[in-house]
Amino acid sequence: MGQESFIYSFVARGTMILAEYTEFTGNFPSIASQCLQKLPSSSSSKFTYNCDHHTFNFLVEDGYAYCVVAKDSLSKQISIAFLERVKADFKKRYGGGKASTAIAKSLNKDFGPVMKEHMKYIVDHAEEIEKLIKVKAQVSEVKSIMLENIDKAIDRGENLTVLTDKTENLRSQAQEYKKQGTQVRRKLWYQNMKIKLVVLGILLLLVLIIWISVCHGFNCTD
């Protein structure tokens, strides 16, 4: 899965785009902007539109809209995971008030490269992220089923001991899914650390090579 799976992204306050990023040319910014104008004014919602083998994914919260255009081969869950990541970073950086007074596209220079980095991270770790999403969905499903069963048991008048056993089973399954989620996150952390160590090693090797070359050329001595 290449980084070209994500085509275009922006963050908007209302209908005003504050920051956008893309490395491609096409009419997708215009289409995304038209979709933005037609978004319902819900306080917190997610929307996906399909057009010409692409998906236009939106996350709306607290008056801000986060959008990413992706190839339709990329799952909706991965696009939403990207938008959640962008939203958290944007609120962390500009939540103090800068975003509320920023003018159109004034945050391009600051936040454009940040969106690029988030695109790369999500695409590079798409498999692990999908596993984590599935684990969370399983936890939610198990919880819903168990709560439904408990409600039915109460309606049938089952004794408290049976209900306690079912509750304990629910807790055990939830802990197991939580453990799986922690393992996935730990794996992502180790992979990122390996990449950083490799880059650091390459930089140190380059510095050593340059130093040896300079000393050899100028006959460096103590």
Coordinates of N, CA and C in Angstrom, one line a residue:
M1 N 0.9 -1.2 0.0 CA 0.0 0.0 0.0 C 0.9 1.2 0.0
G2 N 0.8 2.0 -1.0 CA 1.7 3.2 -1.2 C 1.0 4.4 -0.6
Q3 N 1.8 5.5 -0.4 CA 1.3 6.7 0.2 C 0.3 7.4 -0.7
E4 N 0.4 7.0 -2.0 CA -0.6 7.6 -3.0 C -2.0 7.2 -2.7
S5 N -2.2 6.3 -1.7 CA -3.6 6.0 -1.4 C -4.3 7.2 -0.8
F6 N -3.6 8.1 -0.2 CA -4.2 9.4 0.3 C -3.8 10.4 -0.8
I7 N -4.8 11.2 -1.2 CA -4.7 12.1 -2.3 C -4.6 13.6 -1.8
Y8 N -5.5 13.9 -0.9 CA -5.6 15.3 -0.5 C -6.3 15.4 0.9
S9 N -5.9 16.4 1.7 CA -6.4 16.5 3.0 C -6.5 18.0 3.4
F10 N -7.5 18.4 4.2 CA -7.6 19.7 4.7 C -8.3 19.8 6.1
V11 N -8.1 20.9 6.8 CA -8.8 21.2 8.0 C -9.5 22.5 7.8
A12 N -10.7 22.6 8.2 CA -11.5 23.8 8.0 C -12.3 24.2 9.2
R13 N -12.4 25.5 9.4 CA -13.3 26.0 10.4 C -14.6 26.5 9.8
G14 N -15.7 25.8 10.1 CA -16.9 26.0 9.3 C -16.7 25.6 7.9
T15 N -16.8 26.6 6.9 CA -16.5 26.3 5.5 C -15.2 26.9 5.0
M16 N -14.4 27.5 6.0 CA -13.2 28.1 5.6 C -12.0 27.1 5.8
I17 N -11.3 26.8 4.7 CA -10.2 25.9 4.8 C -9.0 26.6 5.4
L18 N -8.5 26.1 6.5 CA -7.3 26.8 7.2 C -6.0 26.2 6.7
A19 N -6.0 24.9 6.4 CA -4.7 24.2 6.0 C -5.1 23.1 5.1
E20 N -4.3 22.9 4.1 CA -4.5 21.8 3.1 C -3.2 21.2 2.7
Y21 N -3.2 20.0 2.2 CA -2.0 19.3 1.7 C -2.3 18.3 0.6
T22 N -1.5 18.4 -0.5 CA -1.6 17.4 -1.5 C -0.3 17.4 -2.3
E23 N 0.0 16.3 -3.0 CA 1.1 16.3 -3.9 C 0.7 16.0 -5.3
F24 N -0.7 16.1 -5.5 CA -1.2 15.7 -6.8 C -2.0 16.9 -7.4
T25 N -2.3 16.7 -8.7 CA -3.1 17.7 -9.4 C -4.4 17.1 -9.8
G26 N -5.5 17.9 -9.8 CA -6.8 17.3 -10.2 C -7.9 18.2 -9.6
N27 N -9.1 17.8 -9.8 CA -10.3 18.6 -9.4 C -10.8 18.2 -8.0
F28 N -10.0 17.3 -7.3 CA -10.5 16.8 -6.0 C -10.6 17.9 -5.0
P29 N -9.7 18.9 -5.0 CA -9.9 20.0 -4.0 C -11.2 20.7 -4.2
S30 N -11.6 20.9 -5.4 CA -12.9 21.6 -5.8 C -14.1 20.8 -5.3
I31 N -14.0 19.5 -5.6 CA -15.1 18.6 -5.2 C -15.2 18.5 -3.6
A32 N -14.0 18.4 -3.0 CA -14.0 18.3 -1.5 C -14.6 19.6 -0.9
S33 N -14.3 20.8 -1.5 CA -14.8 22.0 -1.1 C -16.3 22.1 -1.2
Q34 N -16.8 21.6 -2.3 CA -18.3 21.6 -2.6 C -19.0 20.7 -1.5
C35 N -18.3 19.5 -1.2 CA -18.9 18.6 -0.2 C -18.9 19.4 1.2
L36 N -17.9 20.1 1.4 CA -17.8 20.8 2.7 C -18.9 21.8 2.9
Q37 N -19.3 22.5 1.8 CA -20.4 23.5 1.8 C -21.7 22.8 2.1
K38 N -21.9 21.5 1.8 CA -23.1 20.8 2.0 C -23.2 20.0 3.2
L39 N -22.1 20.0 4.0 CA -22.1 19.1 5.2 C -23.2 19.6 6.2
P40 N -23.9 18.6 6.8 CA -24.9 19.0 7.9 C -24.1 19.6 9.0
S41 N -24.8 20.5 9.7 CA -24.1 21.3 10.8 C -24.3 20.5 12.1
S42 N -23.9 19.2 12.1 CA -23.9 18.4 13.3 C -22.7 18.7 14.2
S43 N -22.9 18.5 15.5 CA -21.8 18.8 16.4 C -20.7 17.8 16.3
S44 N -21.0 16.6 16.0 CA -20.0 15.6 15.9 C -20.5 14.5 15.0
S45 N -19.9 14.4 13.8 CA -20.4 13.5 12.8 C -19.3 13.0 11.8
K46 N -19.5 11.9 11.2 CA -18.6 11.4 10.2 C -19.4 11.1 8.9
F47 N -18.8 11.5 7.8 CA -19.4 11.4 6.5 C -18.4 10.9 5.4
T48 N -19.0 10.1 4.5 CA -18.1 9.6 3.4 C -18.9 9.7 2.1
Y49 N -18.3 10.4 1.1 CA -18.9 10.5 -0.2 C -18.0 9.8 -1.2
N50 N -18.6 9.2 -2.2 CA -17.9 8.5 -3.3 C -18.0 9.2 -4.6
C51 N -16.8 9.4 -5.3 CA -16.8 10.0 -6.6 C -15.6 9.6 -7.4
D52 N -15.8 9.1 -8.6 CA -14.8 8.8 -9.5 C -13.7 8.0 -8.9
H53 N -14.0 6.8 -8.3 CA -13.1 5.9 -7.7 C -12.3 6.5 -6.5
H54 N -12.9 7.5 -5.9 CA -12.3 8.1 -4.7 C -13.3 8.3 -3.6
T55 N -12.9 8.3 -2.4 CA -13.8 8.5 -1.2 C -13.4 9.9 -0.6
F56 N -14.4 10.7 -0.3 CA -14.2 12.0 0.3 C -14.7 11.8 1.8
N57 N -13.8 11.7 2.7 CA -14.1 11.4 4.1 C -14.0 12.6 5.0
F58 N -15.1 12.8 5.8 CA -15.1 14.0 6.7 C -15.4 13.6 8.1
L59 N -14.7 14.3 9.0 CA -14.9 14.2 10.4 C -15.2 15.6 10.9
V60 N -16.4 15.8 11.5 CA -16.9 17.2 11.9 C -17.0 17.2 13.4
E61 N -16.4 18.1 14.1 CA -16.4 18.2 15.5 C -16.2 19.6 16.0
D62 N -17.0 20.1 16.9 CA -16.8 21.5 17.5 C -16.6 22.6 16.5
G63 N -17.3 22.5 15.4 CA -17.2 23.6 14.4 C -16.1 23.5 13.4
Y64 N -15.3 22.4 13.5 CA -14.2 22.2 12.6 C -14.4 20.9 11.8
A65 N -14.0 20.9 10.5 CA -14.1 19.8 9.6 C -12.8 19.3 9.2
Y66 N -12.6 18.0 9.3 CA -11.3 17.4 8.9 C -11.6 16.5 7.7
C67 N -10.9 16.6 6.6 CA -11.2 15.9 5.4 C -10.0 15.2 4.8
V68 N -10.2 14.0 4.2 CA -9.2 13.4 3.5 C -9.8 12.7 2.3
V69 N -9.2 12.9 1.1 CA -9.6 12.2 -0.1 C -8.7 11.0 -0.3
A70 N -9.2 9.8 -0.6 CA -8.4 8.6 -0.7 C -8.9 7.8 -1.9
K71 N -8.1 6.9 -2.4 CA -8.5 6.0 -3.4 C -9.6 5.0 -2.7
D72 N -10.6 4.6 -3.5 CA -11.6 3.8 -2.9 C -11.1 2.4 -2.5
S73 N -9.9 2.0 -2.9 CA -9.3 0.8 -2.5 C -8.9 0.8 -1.0
L74 N -8.8 2.0 -0.5 CA -8.4 2.2 0.9 C -9.7 2.1 1.8
S75 N -9.6 1.3 2.9 CA -10.8 1.2 3.7 C -11.2 2.5 4.4
K76 N -12.5 2.6 4.6 CA -13.1 3.8 5.3 C -12.5 3.9 6.7
Q77 N -12.3 2.8 7.4 CA -11.7 2.8 8.7 C -10.3 3.4 8.8
I78 N -9.5 3.1 7.8 CA -8.2 3.7 7.7 C -8.2 5.2 7.5
S79 N -9.1 5.6 6.7 CA -9.3 7.1 6.4 C -9.8 7.8 7.7
I80 N -10.7 7.2 8.4 CA -11.2 7.8 9.6 C -10.1 7.8 10.7
A81 N -9.3 6.7 10.7 CA -8.1 6.7 11.7 C -7.2 7.8 11.4
F82 N -7.0 8.2 10.1 CA -6.1 9.3 9.8 C -6.7 10.6 10.2
L83 N -8.0 10.8 10.0 CA -8.7 12.0 10.4 C -8.7 12.2 11.9
E84 N -8.9 11.1 12.7 CA -8.8 11.2 14.1 C -7.4 11.6 14.6
R85 N -6.4 11.1 13.9 CA -5.0 11.5 14.3 C -4.8 13.0 14.0
V86 N -5.2 13.4 12.8 CA -5.1 14.8 12.4 C -5.8 15.7 13.4
K87 N -7.1 15.3 13.7 CA -7.9 16.1 14.6 C -7.2 16.3 16.0
A88 N -6.7 15.2 16.5 CA -6.0 15.3 17.8 C -4.8 16.2 17.8
D89 N -4.0 16.1 16.7 CA -2.8 16.9 16.6 C -3.1 18.4 16.4
F90 N -4.2 18.6 15.5 CA -4.6 20.0 15.3 C -5.1 20.7 16.6
K91 N -5.9 20.0 17.3 CA -6.4 20.6 18.6 C -5.3 20.8 19.6
K92 N -4.3 19.9 19.6 CA -3.2 20.1 20.5 C -2.4 21.3 20.2
R93 N -2.2 21.5 18.8 CA -1.3 22.7 18.4 C -2.1 24.0 18.4
Y94 N -3.3 24.0 18.1 CA -4.0 25.3 17.9 C -5.3 25.4 18.8
G95 N -5.4 24.5 19.8 CA -6.6 24.6 20.6 C -6.7 25.8 21.5
G96 N -5.5 26.5 21.7 CA -5.5 27.7 22.5 C -6.1 28.9 22.0
G97 N -6.6 28.9 20.7 CA -7.3 30.1 20.1 C -6.8 30.5 18.8
K98 N -5.6 30.0 18.4 CA -5.0 30.4 17.1 C -5.9 30.0 15.9
A99 N -6.5 28.8 16.0 CA -7.3 28.3 15.0 C -8.6 29.1 14.8
S100 N -9.1 29.7 15.9 CA -10.4 30.4 15.9 C -10.3 31.7 15.2
T101 N -9.0 32.2 15.0 CA -8.8 33.5 14.4 C -8.0 33.4 13.1
A102 N -7.6 32.2 12.7 CA -6.8 32.1 11.5 C -7.6 32.4 10.3
I103 N -7.0 32.9 9.3 CA -7.7 33.2 8.0 C -7.5 32.0 7.0
A104 N -8.1 32.1 5.9 CA -8.1 31.0 4.9 C -6.7 30.6 4.5
K105 N -6.4 29.3 4.7 CA -5.1 28.7 4.3 C -3.9 29.3 5.0
S106 N -4.1 30.0 6.1 CA -2.9 30.6 6.7 C -2.1 29.6 7.5
L107 N -2.6 28.4 7.7 CA -1.9 27.4 8.5 C -1.2 26.4 7.5
N108 N -1.3 26.6 6.2 CA -0.7 25.7 5.3 C 0.8 25.4 5.6
K109 N 1.6 26.4 5.8 CA 3.0 26.2 6.0 C 3.3 25.4 7.2
D110 N 2.5 25.7 8.3 CA 2.7 25.0 9.6 C 2.2 23.6 9.6
F111 N 0.9 23.5 9.1 CA 0.2 22.2 9.3 C 0.2 21.3 8.1
G112 N 0.5 21.8 6.9 CA 0.6 21.0 5.7 C 1.6 19.9 5.9
P113 N 2.8 20.1 6.2 CA 3.8 19.0 6.4 C 3.4 18.0 7.5
V114 N 2.6 18.5 8.5 CA 2.2 17.6 9.6 C 1.2 16.6 9.0
M115 N 0.3 17.1 8.1 CA -0.7 16.2 7.5 C 0.0 15.1 6.6
K116 N 1.1 15.6 6.0 CA 1.9 14.7 5.1 C 2.5 13.6 6.0
E117 N 3.0 13.9 7.2 CA 3.6 12.9 8.1 C 2.6 12.0 8.6
H118 N 1.4 12.4 8.9 CA 0.3 11.6 9.3 C -0.1 10.6 8.2
M119 N -0.2 11.1 7.0 CA -0.5 10.2 5.9 C 0.5 9.1 5.8
K120 N 1.8 9.4 5.8 CA 2.8 8.4 5.7 C 2.7 7.4 6.9
Y121 N 2.5 7.9 8.1 CA 2.4 7.0 9.3 C 1.2 6.0 9.1
I122 N 0.1 6.5 8.8 CA -1.1 5.7 8.7 C -0.9 4.6 7.6
V123 N -0.4 5.0 6.4 CA -0.2 4.1 5.3 C 0.8 3.0 5.7
D124 N 1.9 3.4 6.3 CA 3.0 2.5 6.7 C 2.5 1.5 7.8
H125 N 1.5 1.9 8.6 CA 1.1 1.0 9.7 C -0.4 0.6 9.5
A126 N -0.9 0.6 8.2 CA -2.3 0.3 8.0 C -2.7 -1.1 8.5
E127 N -1.8 -2.1 8.3 CA -2.2 -3.5 8.8 C -2.4 -3.5 10.3
E128 N -1.4 -2.9 11.0 CA -1.6 -2.9 12.5 C -2.8 -2.1 13.0
I129 N -3.0 -1.0 12.3 CA -4.2 -0.2 12.7 C -5.5 -0.9 12.4
E130 N -5.6 -1.6 11.3 CA -6.8 -2.4 11.0 C -7.0 -3.5 12.1
K131 N -5.9 -4.1 12.5 CA -6.1 -5.1 13.6 C -6.6 -4.5 14.9
L132 N -6.1 -3.3 15.2 CA -6.5 -2.6 16.4 C -8.0 -2.2 16.3
I133 N -8.4 -1.8 15.1 CA -9.8 -1.4 14.9 C -10.7 -2.6 15.1
K134 N -10.3 -3.8 14.5 CA -11.0 -5.0 14.7 C -11.2 -5.4 16.1
V135 N -10.1 -5.3 16.9 CA -10.1 -5.6 18.3 C -11.1 -4.8 19.0
K136 N -11.1 -3.4 18.8 CA -12.0 -2.5 19.4 C -13.5 -2.9 19.0
A137 N -13.7 -3.3 17.8 CA -15.0 -3.6 17.3 C -15.5 -4.9 18.0
Q138 N -14.6 -5.8 18.2 CA -14.9 -7.1 18.9 C -15.3 -6.8 20.4
V139 N -14.5 -5.9 21.0 CA -14.8 -5.5 22.4 C -16.2 -4.9 22.5
S140 N -16.5 -4.0 21.5 CA -17.8 -3.4 21.5 C -19.0 -4.4 21.3
E141 N -18.7 -5.3 20.4 CA -19.7 -6.3 20.1 C -20.0 -7.3 21.3
V142 N -18.9 -7.7 21.9 CA -19.0 -8.6 23.1 C -19.8 -7.9 24.2
K143 N -19.4 -6.6 24.4 CA -20.1 -5.8 25.4 C -21.6 -5.7 25.2
S144 N -21.9 -5.4 23.9 CA -23.4 -5.3 23.5 C -24.1 -6.6 23.7
I145 N -23.5 -7.7 23.3 CA -24.2 -9.0 23.4 C -24.4 -9.4 24.9
M146 N -23.3 -9.2 25.7 CA -23.4 -9.5 27.1 C -24.4 -8.7 27.8
L147 N -24.5 -7.4 27.5 CA -25.5 -6.5 28.2 C -26.9 -6.9 27.8
E148 N -27.0 -7.3 26.5 CA -28.3 -7.7 26.0 C -28.7 -9.0 26.8
N149 N -27.8 -9.9 26.9 CA -28.1 -11.2 27.6 C -28.4 -10.9 29.1
I150 N -27.7 -10.0 29.7 CA -28.0 -9.7 31.1 C -29.4 -9.1 31.2
D151 N -29.8 -8.2 30.3 CA -31.1 -7.6 30.4 C -32.2 -8.7 30.2
K152 N -31.9 -9.7 29.3 CA -32.9 -10.8 29.1 C -32.9 -11.6 30.4
A153 N -31.7 -11.9 31.0 CA -31.7 -12.7 32.2 C -32.5 -12.0 33.3
I154 N -32.4 -10.7 33.4 CA -33.1 -10.0 34.5 C -34.6 -10.1 34.2
D155 N -35.0 -10.0 32.9 CA -36.4 -10.2 32.6 C -36.9 -11.6 32.9
R156 N -36.1 -12.6 32.8 CA -36.5 -14.0 33.1 C -36.4 -14.3 34.6
G157 N -35.8 -13.3 35.3 CA -35.7 -13.6 36.8 C -34.6 -14.5 37.2
E158 N -33.5 -14.6 36.4 CA -32.4 -15.5 36.8 C -31.7 -15.0 38.0
N159 N -31.1 -15.9 38.8 CA -30.5 -15.6 40.1 C -29.3 -14.8 39.9
L160 N -28.8 -14.1 41.0 CA -27.7 -13.2 41.0 C -26.4 -13.9 40.7
T161 N -26.3 -15.1 41.1 CA -25.0 -15.9 40.8 C -24.7 -16.0 39.3
V162 N -25.8 -16.4 38.6 CA -25.6 -16.5 37.1 C -25.2 -15.2 36.5
L163 N -25.8 -14.1 36.9 CA -25.5 -12.8 36.4 C -24.1 -12.4 36.7
T164 N -23.6 -12.7 37.9 CA -22.2 -12.5 38.3 C -21.2 -13.2 37.5
D165 N -21.5 -14.5 37.2 CA -20.6 -15.3 36.3 C -20.6 -14.7 34.9
K166 N -21.7 -14.2 34.4 CA -21.7 -13.6 33.0 C -20.9 -12.3 33.0
T167 N -21.1 -11.5 34.1 CA -20.3 -10.3 34.2 C -18.8 -10.5 34.3
E168 N -18.4 -11.6 35.0 CA -17.0 -11.9 35.1 C -16.5 -12.4 33.8
N169 N -17.2 -13.1 33.0 CA -16.8 -13.5 31.7 C -16.6 -12.3 30.8
L170 N -17.5 -11.4 30.9 CA -17.4 -10.1 30.1 C -16.1 -9.4 30.4
R171 N -15.8 -9.3 31.7 CA -14.6 -8.6 32.2 C -13.4 -9.3 31.6
S172 N -13.4 -10.7 31.7 CA -12.2 -11.4 31.2 C -12.0 -11.2 29.7
Q173 N -13.1 -11.3 29.0 CA -12.9 -11.1 27.5 C -12.4 -9.7 27.2
A174 N -13.0 -8.7 27.9 CA -12.6 -7.3 27.7 C -11.1 -7.1 28.0
Q175 N -10.6 -7.7 29.1 CA -9.2 -7.6 29.4 C -8.3 -8.3 28.4
E176 N -8.8 -9.4 27.8 CA -8.0 -10.1 26.8 C -7.9 -9.2 25.5
Y177 N -9.0 -8.6 25.1 CA -8.9 -7.7 23.9 C -8.1 -6.5 24.2
K178 N -8.1 -6.0 25.4 CA -7.3 -4.8 25.8 C -5.8 -5.2 25.7
K179 N -5.5 -6.5 26.2 CA -4.1 -6.9 26.1 C -3.7 -7.0 24.6
Q180 N -4.5 -7.5 23.8 CA -4.2 -7.5 22.3 C -3.9 -6.2 21.8
G181 N -4.8 -5.2 22.2 CA -4.6 -3.8 21.7 C -3.3 -3.2 22.2
T182 N -2.9 -3.5 23.4 CA -1.6 -3.1 24.0 C -0.5 -3.7 23.2
Q183 N -0.5 -4.9 22.9 CA 0.5 -5.6 22.1 C 0.7 -5.0 20.8
V184 N -0.4 -4.6 20.1 CA -0.3 -3.9 18.8 C 0.4 -2.6 18.9
R185 N 0.0 -1.8 19.9 CA 0.6 -0.5 20.1 C 2.0 -0.6 20.5
R186 N 2.4 -1.6 21.3 CA 3.8 -1.8 21.6 C 4.6 -2.1 20.4
K187 N 4.1 -2.9 19.5 CA 4.7 -3.3 18.3 C 5.0 -2.1 17.4
L188 N 4.0 -1.2 17.3 CA 4.2 0.0 16.6 C 5.3 0.9 17.1
W189 N 5.3 1.0 18.5 CA 6.4 1.8 19.2 C 7.8 1.2 18.9
Y190 N 7.9 -0.1 18.9 CA 9.2 -0.7 18.7 C 9.6 -0.5 17.2
Q191 N 8.7 -0.6 16.3 CA 9.0 -0.4 14.9 C 9.5 1.1 14.6
N192 N 8.8 2.0 15.3 CA 9.2 3.4 15.1 C 10.6 3.7 15.7
M193 N 10.9 3.0 16.9 CA 12.2 3.2 17.5 C 13.3 2.6 16.6
K194 N 13.0 1.4 16.0 CA 14.0 0.8 15.1 C 14.4 1.8 14.0
I195 N 13.3 2.4 13.4 CA 13.5 3.3 12.3 C 14.4 4.5 12.7
K196 N 14.1 5.0 13.9 CA 14.9 6.2 14.4 C 16.3 5.8 14.7
L197 N 16.5 4.6 15.2 CA 17.9 4.1 15.5 C 18.7 3.9 14.2
V198 N 18.0 3.3 13.2 CA 18.7 3.1 11.9 C 19.1 4.5 11.3
V199 N 18.2 5.5 11.3 CA 18.5 6.8 10.8 C 19.6 7.4 11.5
L200 N 19.6 7.3 12.9 CA 20.7 7.9 13.7 C 22.0 7.2 13.4
G201 N 22.0 5.9 13.2 CA 23.2 5.2 12.8 C 23.8 5.6 11.5
I202 N 22.9 5.8 10.5 CA 23.3 6.3 9.2 C 23.9 7.7 9.3
L203 N 23.3 8.6 10.1 CA 23.8 9.9 10.3 C 25.2 9.9 10.9
L204 N 25.4 9.1 12.0 CA 26.6 9.0 12.7 C 27.7 8.4 11.7
L205 N 27.3 7.4 10.9 CA 28.3 6.9 9.9 C 28.7 7.9 8.9
L206 N 27.7 8.7 8.5 CA 28.1 9.8 7.5 C 29.0 10.8 8.1
V207 N 28.8 11.2 9.4 CA 29.6 12.1 10.1 C 31.0 11.6 10.2
L208 N 31.1 10.2 10.5 CA 32.4 9.6 10.7 C 33.2 9.6 9.4
I209 N 32.5 9.3 8.3 CA 33.1 9.2 7.0 C 33.6 10.6 6.6
I210 N 32.8 11.7 6.8 CA 33.2 13.0 6.5 C 34.4 13.4 7.3
W211 N 34.4 13.1 8.6 CA 35.5 13.5 9.5 C 36.8 12.8 9.0
I212 N 36.7 11.5 8.7 CA 37.9 10.8 8.2 C 38.4 11.4 6.9
S213 N 37.5 11.7 6.0 CA 37.9 12.3 4.7 C 38.6 13.6 4.9
V214 N 38.0 14.5 5.8 CA 38.6 15.8 6.0 C 40.0 15.7 6.7
C215 N 40.1 14.8 7.7 CA 41.4 14.6 8.3 C 42.4 14.0 7.4
H216 N 42.0 13.1 6.5 CA 43.0 12.6 5.6 C 43.4 13.6 4.6
G217 N 42.5 14.5 4.2 CA 42.8 15.5 3.2 C 43.7 16.6 3.7
F218 N 43.6 16.9 5.1 CA 44.4 17.9 5.7 C 45.4 17.5 6.6
N219 N 45.7 16.1 6.7 CA 46.7 15.5 7.6 C 46.5 15.9 9.0
C220 N 45.2 15.7 9.5 CA 44.9 16.0 10.9 C 45.8 15.3 11.9
T221 N 46.3 16.0 12.9 CA 47.1 15.3 13.9 C 46.6 15.9 15.2
D222 N 47.0 15.2 16.3 CA 46.6 15.7 17.7 C 47.4 16.9 18.0

